[in-house]
mmCIF file of C-alpha atoms in Angstrom:
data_model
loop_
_atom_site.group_PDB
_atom_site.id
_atom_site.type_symbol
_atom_site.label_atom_id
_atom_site.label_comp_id
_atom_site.label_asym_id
_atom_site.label_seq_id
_atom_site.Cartn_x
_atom_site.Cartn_y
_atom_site.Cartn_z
ATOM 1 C CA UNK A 1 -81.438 41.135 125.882
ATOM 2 C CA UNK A 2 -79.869 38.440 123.727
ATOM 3 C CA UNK A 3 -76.269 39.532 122.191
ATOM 4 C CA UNK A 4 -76.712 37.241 119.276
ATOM 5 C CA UNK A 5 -80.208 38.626 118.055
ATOM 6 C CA UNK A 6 -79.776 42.276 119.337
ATOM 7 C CA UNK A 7 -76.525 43.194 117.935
ATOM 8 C CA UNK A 8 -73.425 42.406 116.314
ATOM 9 C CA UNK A 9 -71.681 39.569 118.241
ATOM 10 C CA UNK A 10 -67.615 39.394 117.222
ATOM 11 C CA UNK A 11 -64.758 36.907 118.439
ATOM 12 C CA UNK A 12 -61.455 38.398 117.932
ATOM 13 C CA UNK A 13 -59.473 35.806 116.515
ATOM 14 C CA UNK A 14 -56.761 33.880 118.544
ATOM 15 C CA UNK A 15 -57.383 36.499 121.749
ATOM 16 C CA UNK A 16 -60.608 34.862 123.053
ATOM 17 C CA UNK A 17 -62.389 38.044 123.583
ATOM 18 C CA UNK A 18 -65.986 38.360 122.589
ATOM 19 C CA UNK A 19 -67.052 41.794 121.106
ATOM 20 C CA UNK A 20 -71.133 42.878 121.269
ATOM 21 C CA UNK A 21 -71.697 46.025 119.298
ATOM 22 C CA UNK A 22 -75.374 47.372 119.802
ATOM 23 C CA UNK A 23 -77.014 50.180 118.131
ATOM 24 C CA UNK A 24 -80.054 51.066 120.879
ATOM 25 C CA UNK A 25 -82.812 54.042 120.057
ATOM 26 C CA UNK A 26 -84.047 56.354 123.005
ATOM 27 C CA UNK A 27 -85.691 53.795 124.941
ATOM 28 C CA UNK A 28 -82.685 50.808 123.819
ATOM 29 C CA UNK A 29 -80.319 48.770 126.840
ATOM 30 C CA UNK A 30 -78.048 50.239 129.151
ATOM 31 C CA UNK A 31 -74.322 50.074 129.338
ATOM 32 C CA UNK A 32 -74.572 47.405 132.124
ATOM 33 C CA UNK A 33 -77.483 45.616 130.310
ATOM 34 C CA UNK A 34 -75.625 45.093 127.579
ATOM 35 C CA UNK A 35 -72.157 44.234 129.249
ATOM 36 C CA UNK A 36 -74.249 41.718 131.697
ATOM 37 C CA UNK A 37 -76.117 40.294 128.363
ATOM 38 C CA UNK A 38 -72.710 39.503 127.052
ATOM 39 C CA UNK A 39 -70.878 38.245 129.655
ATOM 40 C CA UNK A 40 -73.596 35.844 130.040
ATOM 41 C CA UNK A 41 -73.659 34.819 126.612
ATOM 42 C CA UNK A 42 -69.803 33.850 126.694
ATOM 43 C CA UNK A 43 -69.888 32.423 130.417
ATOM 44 C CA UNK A 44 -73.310 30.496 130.266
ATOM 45 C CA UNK A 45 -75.089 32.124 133.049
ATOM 46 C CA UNK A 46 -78.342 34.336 133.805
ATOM 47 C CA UNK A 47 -77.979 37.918 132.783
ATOM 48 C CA UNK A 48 -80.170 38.790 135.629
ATOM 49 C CA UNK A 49 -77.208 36.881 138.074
ATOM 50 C CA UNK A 50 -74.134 38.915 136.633
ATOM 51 C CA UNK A 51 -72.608 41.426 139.420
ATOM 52 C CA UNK A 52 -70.523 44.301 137.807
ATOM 53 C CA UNK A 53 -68.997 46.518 139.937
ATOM 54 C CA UNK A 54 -67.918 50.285 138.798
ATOM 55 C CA UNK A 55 -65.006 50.980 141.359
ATOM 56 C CA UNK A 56 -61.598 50.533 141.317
ATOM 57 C CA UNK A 57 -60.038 47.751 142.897
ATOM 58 C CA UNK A 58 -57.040 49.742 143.736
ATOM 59 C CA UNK A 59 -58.791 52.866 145.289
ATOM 60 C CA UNK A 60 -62.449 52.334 145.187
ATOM 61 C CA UNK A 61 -63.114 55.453 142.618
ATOM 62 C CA UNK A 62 -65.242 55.116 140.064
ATOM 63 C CA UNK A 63 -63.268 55.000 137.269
ATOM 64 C CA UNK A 64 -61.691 52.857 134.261
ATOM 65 C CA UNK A 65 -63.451 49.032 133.204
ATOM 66 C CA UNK A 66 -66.040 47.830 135.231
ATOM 67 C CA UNK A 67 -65.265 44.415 137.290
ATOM 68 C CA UNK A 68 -66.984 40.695 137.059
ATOM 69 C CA UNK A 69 -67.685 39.882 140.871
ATOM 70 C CA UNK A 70 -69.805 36.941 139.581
ATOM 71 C CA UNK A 71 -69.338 34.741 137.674
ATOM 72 C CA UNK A 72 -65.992 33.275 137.865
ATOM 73 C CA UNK A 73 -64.258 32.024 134.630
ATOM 74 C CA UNK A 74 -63.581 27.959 133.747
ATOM 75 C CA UNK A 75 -60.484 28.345 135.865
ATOM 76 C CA UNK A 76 -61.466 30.068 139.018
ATOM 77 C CA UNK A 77 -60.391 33.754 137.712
ATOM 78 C CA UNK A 78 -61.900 36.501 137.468
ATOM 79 C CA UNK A 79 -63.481 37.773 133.701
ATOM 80 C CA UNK A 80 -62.363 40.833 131.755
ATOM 81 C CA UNK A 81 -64.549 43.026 130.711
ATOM 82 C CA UNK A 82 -65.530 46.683 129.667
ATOM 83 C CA UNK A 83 -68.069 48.852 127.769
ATOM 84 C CA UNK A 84 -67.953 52.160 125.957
ATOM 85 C CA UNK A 85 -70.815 54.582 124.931
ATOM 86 C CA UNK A 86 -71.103 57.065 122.417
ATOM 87 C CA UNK A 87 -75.000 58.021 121.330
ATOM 88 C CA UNK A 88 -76.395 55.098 120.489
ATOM 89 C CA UNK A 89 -73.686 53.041 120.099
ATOM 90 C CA UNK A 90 -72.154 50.784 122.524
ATOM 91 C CA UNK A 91 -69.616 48.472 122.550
ATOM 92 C CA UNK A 92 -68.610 45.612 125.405
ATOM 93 C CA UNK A 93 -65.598 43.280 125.092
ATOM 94 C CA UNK A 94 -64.909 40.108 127.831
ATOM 95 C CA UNK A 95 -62.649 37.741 127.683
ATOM 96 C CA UNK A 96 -60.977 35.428 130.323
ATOM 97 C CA UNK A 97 -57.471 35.061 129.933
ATOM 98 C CA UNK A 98 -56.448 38.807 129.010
ATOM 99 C CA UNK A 99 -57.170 42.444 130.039
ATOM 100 C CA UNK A 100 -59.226 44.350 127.607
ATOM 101 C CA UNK A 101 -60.221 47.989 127.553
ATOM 102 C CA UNK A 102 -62.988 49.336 125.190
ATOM 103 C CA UNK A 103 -62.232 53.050 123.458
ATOM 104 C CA UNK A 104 -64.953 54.795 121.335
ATOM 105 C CA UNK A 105 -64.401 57.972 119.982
ATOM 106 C CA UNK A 106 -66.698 60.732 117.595
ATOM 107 C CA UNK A 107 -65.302 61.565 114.284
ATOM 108 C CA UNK A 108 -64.570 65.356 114.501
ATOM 109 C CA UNK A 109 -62.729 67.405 111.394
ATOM 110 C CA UNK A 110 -61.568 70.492 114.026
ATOM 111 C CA UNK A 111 -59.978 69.216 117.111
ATOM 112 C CA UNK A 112 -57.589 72.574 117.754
ATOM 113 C CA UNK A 113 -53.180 71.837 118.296
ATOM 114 C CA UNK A 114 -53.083 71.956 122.023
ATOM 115 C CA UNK A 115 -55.731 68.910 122.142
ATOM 116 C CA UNK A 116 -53.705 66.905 119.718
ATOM 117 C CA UNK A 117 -50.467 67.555 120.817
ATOM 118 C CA UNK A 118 -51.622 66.188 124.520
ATOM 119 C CA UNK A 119 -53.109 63.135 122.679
ATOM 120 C CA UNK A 120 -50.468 62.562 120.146
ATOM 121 C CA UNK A 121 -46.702 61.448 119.620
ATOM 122 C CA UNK A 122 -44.741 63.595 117.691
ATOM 123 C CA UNK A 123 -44.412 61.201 115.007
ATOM 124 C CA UNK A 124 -48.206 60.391 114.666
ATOM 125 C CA UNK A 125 -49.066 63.978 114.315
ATOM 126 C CA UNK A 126 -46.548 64.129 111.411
ATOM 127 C CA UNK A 127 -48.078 61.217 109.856
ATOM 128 C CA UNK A 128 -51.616 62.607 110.126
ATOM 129 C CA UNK A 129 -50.765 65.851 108.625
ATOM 130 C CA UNK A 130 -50.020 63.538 105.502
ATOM 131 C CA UNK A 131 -53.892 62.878 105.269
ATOM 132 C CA UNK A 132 -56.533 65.345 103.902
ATOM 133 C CA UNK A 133 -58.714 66.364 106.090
ATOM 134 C CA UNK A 134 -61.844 63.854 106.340
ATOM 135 C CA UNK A 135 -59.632 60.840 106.571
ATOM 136 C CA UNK A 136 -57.058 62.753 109.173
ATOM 137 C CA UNK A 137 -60.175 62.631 111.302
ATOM 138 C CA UNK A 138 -61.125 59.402 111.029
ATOM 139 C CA UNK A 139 -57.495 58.434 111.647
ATOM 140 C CA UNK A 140 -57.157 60.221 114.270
ATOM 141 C CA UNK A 141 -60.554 59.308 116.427
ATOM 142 C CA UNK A 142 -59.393 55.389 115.913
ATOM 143 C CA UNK A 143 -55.965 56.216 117.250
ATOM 144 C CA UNK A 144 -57.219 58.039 120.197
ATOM 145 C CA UNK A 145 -60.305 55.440 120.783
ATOM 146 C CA UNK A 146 -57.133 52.847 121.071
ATOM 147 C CA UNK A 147 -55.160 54.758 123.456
ATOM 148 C CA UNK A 148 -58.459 55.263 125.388
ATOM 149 C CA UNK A 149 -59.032 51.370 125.520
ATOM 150 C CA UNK A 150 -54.890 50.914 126.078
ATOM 151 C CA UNK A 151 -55.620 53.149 129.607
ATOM 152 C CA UNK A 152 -58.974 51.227 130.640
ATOM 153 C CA UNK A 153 -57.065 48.059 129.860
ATOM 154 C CA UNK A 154 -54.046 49.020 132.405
ATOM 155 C CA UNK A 155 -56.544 50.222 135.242
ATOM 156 C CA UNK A 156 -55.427 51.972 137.929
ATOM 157 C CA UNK A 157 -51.730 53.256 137.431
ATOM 158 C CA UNK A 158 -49.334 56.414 137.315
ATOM 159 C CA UNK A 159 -50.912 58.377 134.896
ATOM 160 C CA UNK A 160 -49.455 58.081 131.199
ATOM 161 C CA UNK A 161 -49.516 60.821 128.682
ATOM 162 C CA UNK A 162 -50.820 59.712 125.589
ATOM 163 C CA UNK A 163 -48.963 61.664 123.873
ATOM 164 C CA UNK A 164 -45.879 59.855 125.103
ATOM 165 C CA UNK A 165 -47.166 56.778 123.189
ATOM 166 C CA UNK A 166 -46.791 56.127 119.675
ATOM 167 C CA UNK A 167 -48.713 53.804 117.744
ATOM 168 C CA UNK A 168 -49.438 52.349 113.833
ATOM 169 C CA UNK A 169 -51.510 54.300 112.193
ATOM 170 C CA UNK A 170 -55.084 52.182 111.224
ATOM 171 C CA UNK A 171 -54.486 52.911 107.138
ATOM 172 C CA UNK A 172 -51.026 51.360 107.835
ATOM 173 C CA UNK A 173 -52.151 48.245 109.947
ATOM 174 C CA UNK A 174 -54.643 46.827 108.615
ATOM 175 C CA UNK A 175 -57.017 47.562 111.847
ATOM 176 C CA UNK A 176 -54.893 45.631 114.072
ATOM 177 C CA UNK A 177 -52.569 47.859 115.255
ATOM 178 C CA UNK A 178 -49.195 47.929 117.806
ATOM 179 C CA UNK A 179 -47.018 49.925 120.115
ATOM 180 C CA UNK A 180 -43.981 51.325 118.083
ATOM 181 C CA UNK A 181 -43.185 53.665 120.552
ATOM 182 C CA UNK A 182 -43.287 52.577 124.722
ATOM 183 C CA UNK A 183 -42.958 54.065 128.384
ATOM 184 C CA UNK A 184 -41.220 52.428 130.917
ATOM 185 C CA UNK A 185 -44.658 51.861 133.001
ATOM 186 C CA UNK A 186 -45.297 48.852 130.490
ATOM 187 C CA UNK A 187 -41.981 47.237 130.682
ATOM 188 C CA UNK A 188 -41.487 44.964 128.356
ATOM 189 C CA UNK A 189 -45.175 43.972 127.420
ATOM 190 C CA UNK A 190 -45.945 46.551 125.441
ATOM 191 C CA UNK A 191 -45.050 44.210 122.411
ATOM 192 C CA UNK A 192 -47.178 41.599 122.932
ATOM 193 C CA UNK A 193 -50.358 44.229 123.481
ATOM 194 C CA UNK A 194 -52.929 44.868 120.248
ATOM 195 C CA UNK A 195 -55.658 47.243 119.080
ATOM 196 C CA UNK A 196 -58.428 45.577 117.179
ATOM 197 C CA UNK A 197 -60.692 48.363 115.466
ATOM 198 C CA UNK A 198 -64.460 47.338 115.501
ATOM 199 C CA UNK A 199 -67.156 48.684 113.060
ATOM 200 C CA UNK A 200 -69.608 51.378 114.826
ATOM 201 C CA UNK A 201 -72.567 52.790 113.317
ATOM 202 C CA UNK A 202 -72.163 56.085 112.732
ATOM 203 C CA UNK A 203 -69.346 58.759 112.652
ATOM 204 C CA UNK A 204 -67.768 56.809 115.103
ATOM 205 C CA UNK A 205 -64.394 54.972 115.875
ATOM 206 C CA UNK A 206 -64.221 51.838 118.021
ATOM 207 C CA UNK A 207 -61.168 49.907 119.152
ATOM 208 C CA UNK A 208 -60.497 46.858 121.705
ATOM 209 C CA UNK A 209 -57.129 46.741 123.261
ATOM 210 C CA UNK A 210 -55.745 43.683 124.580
ATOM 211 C CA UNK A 211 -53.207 42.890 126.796
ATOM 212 C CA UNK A 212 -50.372 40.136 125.840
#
C-alpha cells in the first residue's frame, strides 16, 4: 500500500514523527502492512524489505511497540515505531530520533468507578465529573488512549499505575497535552514528554506520545 494515497499521512511538527491513519473495510491492510508501508515511506525503502519484530527486547514476550530490525535510520540507529487498532481504524507513528507509542481507545458513555479509578488520577476524575456526559467520554477515551501510548512508548519496565499519573485534560490543551503529575520511574523526563491527539474515524480517540 502507499501511505500517501491510502490514508491520512501527518508530520507532527518539530518531533519528526510521521503519523499514517488508515480507515480499511473487511478485506483492508494489516497492522504490519500498514506500519511496514509507512516506515518505508519515511525511510525510502521497499515495504516488502521492512522486518518488524513483535517481542520484547528486554524479555522476548510479545508485548508493547513492535521493533525496526531493518532498516536502520540516517545515523546508524534503530527507528521508532508502533501501531494501534481499533475496527477499522489504525494508526502507525515512526520516527528516528524519539520513542513513540500509539494509544487508540473506543468512545464509551458507561465505563463503571472501579475501571476509572484504576485508570485515573484523583484530580482528572474530578475534572471529568465537570463535563456532561457525552463529552466526559470523549475526554476520557483521549486521556486513557495517551496513557496507553505513554506505556508502549516506555517498553518494558516496572509496571506503572495509570492512575498514579496525571495529565492535561484535551479541552484544556489544545490536543497537545503534558505530564502535570509524575512517578519516580520517569525521573526527570517526564517534562519534556507530549501527547499529540490524532483524528480517527469514528467514535474513536487516538493519541501519539513522544518521548523528550
Amino acid at each position: 500500500m502507499d501511505v500517501a494515497t491510502d490514508g491520512e499521512l501527518i508530520e507532527l511538527e518539530g518531533s519528526g514523527v510521521r503519523v499514517v491513519v488508515v480507515a480499511r473495510g473487511r478485506r483492508g491492510p494489516g497492522a504490519d502492512t500498514v506500519l511496514s508501508a509507512l516506515v518505508a515511506h519515511a525511510s525510502g525503502v521497499p515495504a516488502a524489505d521492512i522486518e518488524l519484530v513483535h517481542a520484547c527486547t528486554e524479555c522476548g514476550a510479545r508485548h508493547g511497540r513492535p521493533s525496526v530490525v531493518y532498516p536502520l535510520t540516517p545515523s546508524g540507529g534503530s527507528w521508532f515505531a508502533d501501531v494501534a487498532v481499533a475496527g477499522d481504524a489504525v494508526v502507525c507513528a515512526a520516527a528516528t530520533r524519539h520513542p513513540i507509542g500509539v494509544g487508540i481507545e473506543t468512545v464509551a458513555l458507561d465505563t463503571g468507578a472501579v475501571i476509572d479509578e484504576a485508570a485515573f488520577h484523583a484530580t482528572e476524575r474530578a475534572a471529568l465529573d465537570r463535563f456532561d456526559a457525552a463529552s466526559r467520554a470523549i475526554a476520557r477515551a483521549t486521556l486513557w488512549a495517551r496513557k496507553t501510548a505513554l506505556l508502549r512508548a516506555v517498553g518494558h519496565t516496572e509496571f506503572i499505575e495509570p492512575s498514579r499519573l496525571a495529565l492535561t485534560l484535551p479541552s484544556d490543551d489544545g490536543g497537545i497535552g503534558r505530564i502535570e503529575r509524575s512517578v519516580p520511574e520517569f525521573g526527570s523526563g517526564w517534562r519534556d514528554i507530549r501527547f499529540h491527539d490524532i483524528e480517527v474515524p469514528g467514535n474513536r480517540s487516538a493519541s501519539v506520545a513522544v518521548l523528550g
